Amino acid sequence: MTAAARRTPEGEHRPADVVCLGESMVAFRPAAERAPLADAAAFARGIGGAESNVACALAAAGHRTKWVGRVGTDAFGDHLVAAIAAYGVDVSAVQRDPARPTGVYFRTAGERSVGLPAPPGASGPPLSEVLYYRAGSAASAMSPALVRRATAWSGRVLHLTGITAALSAGCLALLLSLTERRPGRPLVSFDVNYRVTLWRNAPDGPAVLASLARRSDLVFVGEDEAEAAWGLHGPAAIRSALPEPRILVVKRGAAGATAYVRTSTAASAGGPEEGGAHPDAVVSVPAPSVDVVAPVGAGDAFAAGFLSGTLRGLPPEQCLRHGHLMAAAALTAPGDVAAPPRRAHADRLAALGPAAWGKLRLGPGWTEPAPALSTGNRPAPAKERTP
């Protein structure tokens, strides 16, 4: 997708709504559909990175975002910075490293593996092949000495993921520093993003991710991730293991998502939390039916949608619905970052009654609302159906 950059008048400083910190890489996918990496003769180039995906999606949805990261002084770094800036993301804090390269990866279409590889003959959707070339990358050198806390804490929200923690000891130290509870800390959003391959040589990986989640205010975790990393089954068990975050969102794939929201009004993003001291409001919202084009980037898009609703002060149910809608935009378009629905269009769908929401089905092109109709007797287009 190409989104027009939102420009700030010369000299005007506007703080970010969300600062996203992490590694972004150049992504290569076989040009031939369904081709395995071994047989691919040509590749299509894109960009990918959980945190920058969120920054791009939020910027395209009208929010002010900043991406903090590091890339090499190579051509791939040039491409990454330009591509992310084209979405309207502030890239002024991105560092260029002349001694380390920009990370790249290759992947095929298909679902991303969360746990260990499935045994031969196992049923389920096909998994993607993913090959990372990120060891020793510019981003892996991030540390408290290289990234200023004031930069990372310059927005209303700081969004992090567990991927960064797995890149190096310095990256983990940076996340531990940025999640310290001290005055001036913004709301910290943390997406667990468990990648078994990244933690294969670090048996303490699941414990590290749990610790970072407990230090955060808003946590996103997939039900499958929690089972693979911590052996937890079901949203209630996950909340019991992670009582500290003020908001815990458990993503359940096609089944929807459940949010646990602490009902205390006294908690603040920068102050101490007392996990379990107050009861939770529990809100579950089913996911709409989606005609999937590419199962890539949906988790990042969901986080962006939920954060968008949070920034707008919407109630949890509406935040969950906006998360589902942003995820549906990603699922119905190729690439890691898809064009989000226009805000008025998303608000209209998020305001549907329970019955209409339950019947909603979204297909390619649904993010553009249908033209106004002169009569109320014509059916809705196939790309968006609410029987």
Short mmCIF file of C-alpha atoms in Angstrom, two decimals:
data_model
loop_
_atom_site.label_atom_id
_atom_site.label_comp_id
_atom_site.label_asym_id
_atom_site.label_seq_id
_atom_site.Cartn_x
_atom_site.Cartn_y
_atom_site.Cartn_z
CA MET A 1 0.00 0.00 0.00
CA THR A 2 1.10 3.60 -0.56
CA ALA A 3 -0.17 6.22 1.83
CA ALA A 4 0.39 9.93 1.45
CA ALA A 5 2.65 11.29 4.14
CA ARG A 6 1.09 13.78 6.52
CA ARG A 7 3.37 16.79 6.54
CA THR A 8 4.09 19.05 9.50
CA PRO A 9 4.76 22.74 8.78
CA GLU A 10 8.42 23.65 8.91
CA GLY A 11 9.58 24.19 12.46
CA GLU A 12 6.36 22.97 14.10
CA HIS A 13 6.90 20.32 16.77
CA ARG A 14 3.98 17.99 17.37
CA PRO A 15 4.60 15.19 19.86
CA ALA A 16 3.74 11.68 18.75
CA ASP A 17 0.64 9.86 19.87
CA VAL A 18 2.55 6.57 19.71
CA VAL A 19 6.28 5.84 19.63
CA CYS A 20 7.10 2.38 18.25
CA LEU A 21 10.57 0.97 18.96
CA GLY A 22 12.06 -2.09 17.30
CA GLU A 23 13.72 -3.59 14.25
CA SER A 24 12.32 -3.23 10.77
CA MET A 25 13.70 -5.23 7.87
CA VAL A 26 13.45 -5.49 4.13
CA ALA A 27 11.19 -8.42 3.26
CA PHE A 28 11.36 -10.60 0.15
CA ARG A 29 8.53 -12.86 -0.97
CA PRO A 30 8.47 -15.17 -4.01
CA ALA A 31 6.99 -13.37 -6.99
CA ALA A 32 5.24 -16.59 -8.02
CA GLU A 33 2.24 -17.36 -5.81
CA ARG A 34 2.70 -20.38 -3.50
CA ALA A 35 6.28 -20.94 -4.68
CA PRO A 36 8.59 -22.41 -2.02
CA LEU A 37 11.77 -20.47 -1.34
CA ALA A 38 13.89 -23.21 -2.92
CA ASP A 39 12.08 -22.81 -6.25
CA ALA A 40 11.63 -19.03 -6.30
CA ALA A 41 13.50 -17.37 -9.16
CA ALA A 42 12.26 -13.84 -8.44
CA PHE A 43 11.13 -12.00 -5.35
CA ALA A 44 8.92 -9.02 -4.58
CA ARG A 45 10.43 -6.55 -2.13
CA GLY A 46 8.56 -5.07 0.81
CA ILE A 47 9.16 -4.02 4.39
CA GLY A 48 8.36 -5.78 7.63
CA GLY A 49 8.76 -5.26 11.34
CA ALA A 50 6.14 -5.65 14.06
CA GLU A 51 6.70 -2.24 15.60
CA SER A 52 7.05 -0.28 12.36
CA ASN A 53 3.96 -2.08 11.02
CA VAL A 54 1.99 -0.68 13.95
CA ALA A 55 3.46 2.79 13.40
CA CYS A 56 2.56 2.73 9.70
CA ALA A 57 -0.99 1.49 10.29
CA LEU A 58 -1.64 4.10 12.97
CA ALA A 59 -0.20 6.88 10.81
CA ALA A 60 -2.36 5.79 7.88
CA ALA A 61 -5.34 5.92 10.27
CA GLY A 62 -4.60 9.55 11.13
CA HIS A 63 -2.47 9.33 14.28
CA ARG A 64 0.93 10.91 14.85
CA THR A 65 3.53 8.16 15.15
CA LYS A 66 7.29 7.90 15.48
CA TRP A 67 9.45 4.88 14.73
CA VAL A 68 12.65 4.46 16.74
CA GLY A 69 15.12 1.97 15.32
CA ARG A 70 18.50 1.45 13.70
CA VAL A 71 19.42 0.53 10.12
CA GLY A 72 22.65 0.31 8.19
CA THR A 73 24.00 3.00 5.89
CA ASP A 74 23.25 0.62 3.03
CA ALA A 75 20.65 0.79 0.27
CA PHE A 76 18.25 -1.44 2.21
CA GLY A 77 18.38 1.04 5.07
CA ASP A 78 17.64 3.87 2.63
CA HIS A 79 14.63 1.96 1.33
CA LEU A 80 13.28 1.14 4.79
CA VAL A 81 13.47 4.69 6.09
CA ALA A 82 11.87 6.12 2.93
CA ALA A 83 9.11 3.49 2.81
CA ILE A 84 8.13 3.95 6.45
CA ALA A 85 8.25 7.74 6.16
CA ALA A 86 5.90 7.50 3.16
CA TYR A 87 3.14 6.33 5.50
CA GLY A 88 3.46 9.56 7.48
CA VAL A 89 5.64 8.13 10.26
CA ASP A 90 8.24 10.38 11.90
CA VAL A 91 11.62 8.71 11.24
CA SER A 92 13.80 11.49 12.67
CA ALA A 93 14.95 9.24 15.54
CA VAL A 94 16.14 6.40 13.31
CA GLN A 95 19.90 5.86 13.65
CA ARG A 96 22.18 4.80 10.77
CA ASP A 97 25.03 2.42 11.55
CA PRO A 98 27.98 2.35 9.10
CA ALA A 99 29.42 -0.83 10.63
CA ARG A 100 26.33 -3.06 10.71
CA PRO A 101 23.85 -4.02 7.97
CA THR A 102 20.10 -3.61 7.72
CA GLY A 103 18.31 -6.89 8.45
CA VAL A 104 16.51 -8.76 5.68
CA TYR A 105 14.24 -11.80 5.59
CA PHE A 106 12.59 -14.10 3.10
CA ARG A 107 9.18 -15.64 3.57
CA THR A 108 6.45 -17.44 1.69
CA ALA A 109 2.70 -17.07 2.01
CA GLY A 110 0.97 -18.94 4.80
CA GLU A 111 0.39 -18.83 8.53
CA ARG A 112 3.32 -17.91 10.76
CA SER A 113 4.46 -20.72 13.06
CA VAL A 114 4.08 -19.88 16.74
CA GLY A 115 5.27 -23.06 18.42
CA LEU A 116 7.60 -25.80 17.30
CA PRO A 117 7.28 -27.08 13.70
CA ALA A 118 4.28 -29.31 13.15
CA PRO A 119 4.98 -33.02 12.64
CA PRO A 120 4.75 -34.41 9.09
CA GLY A 121 1.18 -34.98 8.00
CA ALA A 122 -0.32 -32.64 10.59
CA SER A 123 -3.55 -30.96 9.56
CA GLY A 124 -4.21 -27.22 9.55
CA PRO A 125 -3.44 -24.25 7.31
CA PRO A 126 -0.07 -24.28 5.53
CA LEU A 127 2.75 -22.59 7.43
CA SER A 128 5.06 -20.06 5.85
CA GLU A 129 8.76 -20.58 5.33
CA VAL A 130 10.72 -17.78 6.99
CA LEU A 131 14.47 -17.20 6.74
CA TYR A 132 15.94 -14.32 8.74
CA TYR A 133 19.28 -12.65 8.05
CA ARG A 134 19.40 -10.31 11.02
CA ALA A 135 22.28 -11.56 13.21
CA GLY A 136 24.63 -8.66 13.81
CA SER A 137 22.20 -6.19 12.26
CA ALA A 138 22.22 -2.49 13.06
CA ALA A 139 19.04 -2.91 15.11
CA SER A 140 20.52 -5.70 17.21
CA ALA A 141 23.01 -3.14 18.59
CA MET A 142 20.26 -1.11 20.27
CA SER A 143 20.97 -0.54 23.96
CA PRO A 144 20.29 1.98 26.74
CA ALA A 145 23.53 3.70 25.76
CA LEU A 146 22.40 4.27 22.16
CA VAL A 147 18.68 4.99 22.55
CA ARG A 148 17.72 7.90 24.77
CA ARG A 149 14.86 7.26 27.17
CA ALA A 150 13.53 10.76 26.47
CA THR A 151 13.13 9.85 22.79
CA ALA A 152 11.33 6.58 23.49
CA TRP A 153 9.12 8.23 26.10
CA SER A 154 8.21 11.25 23.94
CA GLY A 155 4.72 10.08 23.00
CA ARG A 156 1.46 9.32 24.79
CA VAL A 157 2.09 5.60 24.22
CA LEU A 158 5.28 3.56 23.81
CA HIS A 159 4.70 0.36 21.85
CA LEU A 160 7.17 -2.51 22.21
CA THR A 161 7.23 -6.20 21.33
CA GLY A 162 8.95 -9.31 22.58
CA ILE A 163 10.82 -9.64 19.30
CA THR A 164 13.19 -6.83 20.29
CA ALA A 165 14.03 -8.54 23.57
CA ALA A 166 15.28 -11.59 21.66
CA LEU A 167 17.71 -9.74 19.39
CA SER A 168 20.57 -9.20 21.85
CA ALA A 169 21.47 -8.60 25.49
CA GLY A 170 21.63 -4.88 24.74
CA CYS A 171 18.14 -4.89 23.25
CA LEU A 172 16.77 -6.69 26.30
CA ALA A 173 18.50 -4.22 28.60
CA LEU A 174 16.90 -1.39 26.63
CA LEU A 175 13.40 -2.84 27.04
CA LEU A 176 13.95 -3.39 30.76
CA SER A 177 15.06 0.24 31.07
CA LEU A 178 12.11 1.59 29.10
CA THR A 179 9.57 -0.43 31.11
CA GLU A 180 10.83 0.83 34.49
CA ARG A 181 8.07 2.52 36.44
CA ARG A 182 9.25 6.05 37.08
CA PRO A 183 7.86 9.57 36.61
CA GLY A 184 7.37 10.59 33.00
CA ARG A 185 6.74 7.09 31.67
CA PRO A 186 3.99 6.97 29.04
CA LEU A 187 1.48 4.18 28.76
CA VAL A 188 3.56 1.14 27.76
CA SER A 189 1.99 -1.21 25.23
CA PHE A 190 3.63 -4.61 24.82
CA ASP A 191 2.84 -7.26 22.23
CA VAL A 192 4.32 -10.59 23.34
CA ASN A 193 4.99 -11.72 19.74
CA TYR A 194 6.53 -15.02 20.76
CA ARG A 195 8.84 -16.37 18.05
CA VAL A 196 10.15 -19.79 18.99
CA THR A 197 13.03 -19.56 16.49
CA LEU A 198 14.32 -16.36 18.06
CA TRP A 199 14.43 -17.94 21.52
CA ARG A 200 15.64 -21.40 20.46
CA ASN A 201 19.03 -20.88 22.12
CA ALA A 202 17.62 -18.98 25.10
CA PRO A 203 15.56 -21.29 27.33
CA ASP A 204 14.64 -18.35 29.57
CA GLY A 205 12.82 -16.63 26.68
CA PRO A 206 9.28 -17.34 27.93
CA ALA A 207 10.19 -16.06 31.41
CA VAL A 208 11.70 -12.91 29.90
CA LEU A 209 8.51 -12.25 27.94
CA ALA A 210 6.33 -12.79 31.01
CA SER A 211 8.48 -10.37 32.99
CA LEU A 212 8.19 -7.68 30.32
CA ALA A 213 4.43 -8.20 30.11
CA ARG A 214 4.10 -7.73 33.86
CA ARG A 215 5.99 -4.42 33.61
CA SER A 216 3.61 -3.07 30.94
CA ASP A 217 0.25 -1.30 31.09
CA LEU A 218 -1.39 -2.77 27.98
CA VAL A 219 -0.47 -6.27 26.81
CA PHE A 220 -1.43 -8.15 23.64
CA VAL A 221 -0.92 -11.91 23.50
CA GLY A 222 -2.28 -14.63 21.25
CA GLU A 223 -3.97 -17.58 22.89
CA ASP A 224 -1.69 -19.85 20.84
CA GLU A 225 1.39 -17.87 21.93
CA ALA A 226 0.50 -18.23 25.59
CA GLU A 227 0.09 -21.96 25.19
CA ALA A 228 3.38 -22.34 23.30
CA ALA A 229 5.42 -20.08 25.60
CA TRP A 230 3.88 -20.67 29.01
CA GLY A 231 1.65 -23.73 28.73
CA LEU A 232 -1.43 -21.65 29.55
CA HIS A 233 -4.83 -22.56 28.17
CA GLY A 234 -7.60 -20.01 27.76
CA PRO A 235 -7.95 -16.28 28.51
CA ALA A 236 -8.78 -16.74 32.20
CA ALA A 237 -5.59 -18.72 32.83
CA ILE A 238 -3.53 -16.11 30.99
CA ARG A 239 -5.02 -13.30 33.07
CA SER A 240 -4.37 -15.25 36.24
CA ALA A 241 -0.70 -15.55 35.27
CA LEU A 242 -0.48 -11.88 34.21
CA PRO A 243 -2.54 -9.85 36.71
CA GLU A 244 -0.30 -6.77 36.60
CA PRO A 245 -1.18 -5.07 33.26
CA ARG A 246 -4.05 -2.64 33.50
CA ILE A 247 -5.37 -4.03 30.21
CA LEU A 248 -4.71 -7.54 28.89
CA VAL A 249 -5.96 -8.43 25.41
CA VAL A 250 -6.02 -12.11 24.49
CA LYS A 251 -6.27 -12.64 20.73
CA ARG A 252 -8.11 -15.83 19.82
CA GLY A 253 -7.81 -15.86 16.04
CA ALA A 254 -11.07 -16.42 14.21
CA ALA A 255 -12.86 -16.80 17.57
CA GLY A 256 -12.27 -13.12 18.39
CA ALA A 257 -10.56 -11.45 21.32
CA THR A 258 -11.08 -10.95 25.04
CA ALA A 259 -9.99 -7.87 27.00
CA TYR A 260 -9.45 -7.80 30.75
CA VAL A 261 -9.64 -4.19 31.95
CA ARG A 262 -8.91 -3.24 35.53
CA THR A 263 -11.82 -1.21 36.83
CA SER A 264 -9.76 1.01 39.14
CA THR A 265 -9.71 4.63 38.02
CA ALA A 266 -6.75 5.40 40.23
CA ALA A 267 -4.13 3.58 38.17
CA SER A 268 -1.93 5.73 35.95
CA ALA A 269 0.46 4.76 33.17
CA GLY A 270 3.56 5.92 35.01
CA GLY A 271 2.63 4.99 38.55
CA PRO A 272 2.84 1.70 40.42
CA GLU A 273 0.33 -1.03 39.66
CA GLU A 274 -1.09 -3.47 42.14
CA GLY A 275 -1.97 -6.49 40.08
CA GLY A 276 -5.16 -8.14 41.19
CA ALA A 277 -6.05 -5.40 43.70
CA HIS A 278 -9.14 -4.44 41.71
CA PRO A 279 -11.64 -6.55 39.77
CA ASP A 280 -11.55 -6.76 35.99
CA ALA A 281 -14.18 -5.86 33.48
CA VAL A 282 -14.11 -8.71 30.97
CA VAL A 283 -15.17 -7.94 27.40
CA SER A 284 -15.20 -10.43 24.52
CA VAL A 285 -15.88 -9.56 20.89
CA PRO A 286 -16.08 -12.14 18.08
CA ALA A 287 -14.08 -11.54 14.93
CA PRO A 288 -15.99 -10.86 11.72
CA SER A 289 -15.78 -13.43 8.96
CA VAL A 290 -12.96 -12.57 6.55
CA ASP A 291 -12.13 -13.73 3.02
CA VAL A 292 -8.38 -14.05 3.62
CA VAL A 293 -6.00 -12.95 0.89
CA ALA A 294 -2.76 -13.17 2.89
CA PRO A 295 -2.43 -14.17 6.58
CA VAL A 296 0.34 -11.63 7.19
CA GLY A 297 0.43 -8.71 9.58
CA ALA A 298 -2.97 -9.27 11.18
CA GLY A 299 -1.61 -9.28 14.74
CA ASP A 300 0.22 -5.98 14.28
CA ALA A 301 -2.85 -4.49 12.60
CA PHE A 302 -5.07 -5.63 15.49
CA ALA A 303 -2.75 -3.91 17.96
CA ALA A 304 -2.86 -0.74 15.85
CA GLY A 305 -6.65 -0.77 15.76
CA PHE A 306 -6.96 -1.32 19.50
CA LEU A 307 -4.41 1.42 20.19
CA SER A 308 -6.29 3.76 17.87
CA GLY A 309 -9.44 3.22 19.87
CA THR A 310 -7.54 3.69 23.12
CA LEU A 311 -6.09 7.01 21.92
CA ARG A 312 -9.59 8.15 21.04
CA GLY A 313 -10.92 7.20 24.47
CA LEU A 314 -13.30 4.56 23.15
CA PRO A 315 -14.69 1.86 25.47
CA PRO A 316 -13.04 -1.60 25.43
CA GLU A 317 -15.69 -3.21 23.21
CA GLN A 318 -15.17 -0.53 20.56
CA CYS A 319 -11.38 -0.86 20.85
CA LEU A 320 -11.68 -4.60 20.24
CA ARG A 321 -13.93 -4.06 17.24
CA HIS A 322 -11.52 -1.53 15.75
CA GLY A 323 -8.74 -4.05 16.33
CA HIS A 324 -10.71 -6.69 14.42
CA LEU A 325 -11.45 -4.26 11.59
CA MET A 326 -7.81 -3.24 11.22
CA ALA A 327 -6.80 -6.93 11.28
CA ALA A 328 -9.41 -7.66 8.58
CA ALA A 329 -7.85 -4.91 6.44
CA ALA A 330 -4.49 -6.69 6.71
CA LEU A 331 -5.97 -10.10 5.98
CA THR A 332 -7.77 -8.94 2.84
CA ALA A 333 -4.74 -7.32 1.18
CA PRO A 334 -1.23 -8.54 0.32
CA GLY A 335 1.80 -7.32 2.27
CA ASP A 336 2.50 -6.62 5.93
CA VAL A 337 0.79 -3.21 6.06
CA ALA A 338 -2.60 -2.66 4.44
CA ALA A 339 -4.67 0.45 3.91
CA PRO A 340 -6.94 0.83 6.95
CA PRO A 341 -10.60 1.69 6.53
CA ARG A 342 -11.45 5.36 6.69
CA ARG A 343 -12.32 6.38 10.22
CA ALA A 344 -15.97 7.16 9.50
CA HIS A 345 -16.37 3.83 7.71
CA ALA A 346 -14.72 1.93 10.57
CA ASP A 347 -16.82 3.78 13.14
CA ARG A 348 -20.00 2.87 11.28
CA LEU A 349 -19.09 -0.82 11.25
CA ALA A 350 -17.88 -0.78 14.87
CA ALA A 351 -21.25 0.68 15.90
CA LEU A 352 -23.27 -2.21 14.42
CA GLY A 353 -25.56 -4.05 16.77
CA PRO A 354 -24.50 -7.48 18.04
CA ALA A 355 -26.57 -9.38 15.45
CA ALA A 356 -25.30 -7.34 12.50
CA TRP A 357 -21.70 -7.50 13.74
CA GLY A 358 -21.99 -11.28 14.06
CA LYS A 359 -23.09 -11.55 10.42
CA LEU A 360 -20.45 -9.17 9.06
CA ARG A 361 -18.25 -10.64 6.34
CA LEU A 362 -15.34 -8.69 4.87
CA GLY A 363 -13.53 -9.36 1.61
CA PRO A 364 -10.95 -7.65 -0.60
CA GLY A 365 -11.75 -3.98 -1.15
CA TRP A 366 -14.01 -3.64 1.89
CA THR A 367 -11.94 -0.78 3.36
CA GLU A 368 -13.37 1.59 0.77
CA PRO A 369 -17.03 2.28 1.64
CA ALA A 370 -19.65 1.77 -1.05
CA PRO A 371 -20.90 4.95 -2.77
CA ALA A 372 -23.99 6.52 -1.32
CA LEU A 373 -27.07 4.88 -2.81
CA SER A 374 -30.07 6.76 -4.12
CA THR A 375 -32.39 4.01 -2.88
CA GLY A 376 -32.35 1.83 0.17
CA ASN A 377 -33.45 -1.21 -1.80
CA ARG A 378 -30.08 -2.16 -3.35
CA PRO A 379 -28.03 -4.86 -1.55
CA ALA A 380 -24.64 -4.17 -0.03
CA PRO A 381 -21.66 -5.03 -2.28
CA ALA A 382 -20.16 -8.49 -1.92
CA LYS A 383 -16.94 -7.10 -0.42
CA GLU A 384 -18.86 -6.10 2.72
CA ARG A 385 -21.91 -8.15 3.63
CA THR A 386 -24.12 -7.79 6.66
CA PRO A 387 -27.03 -10.16 5.96
#
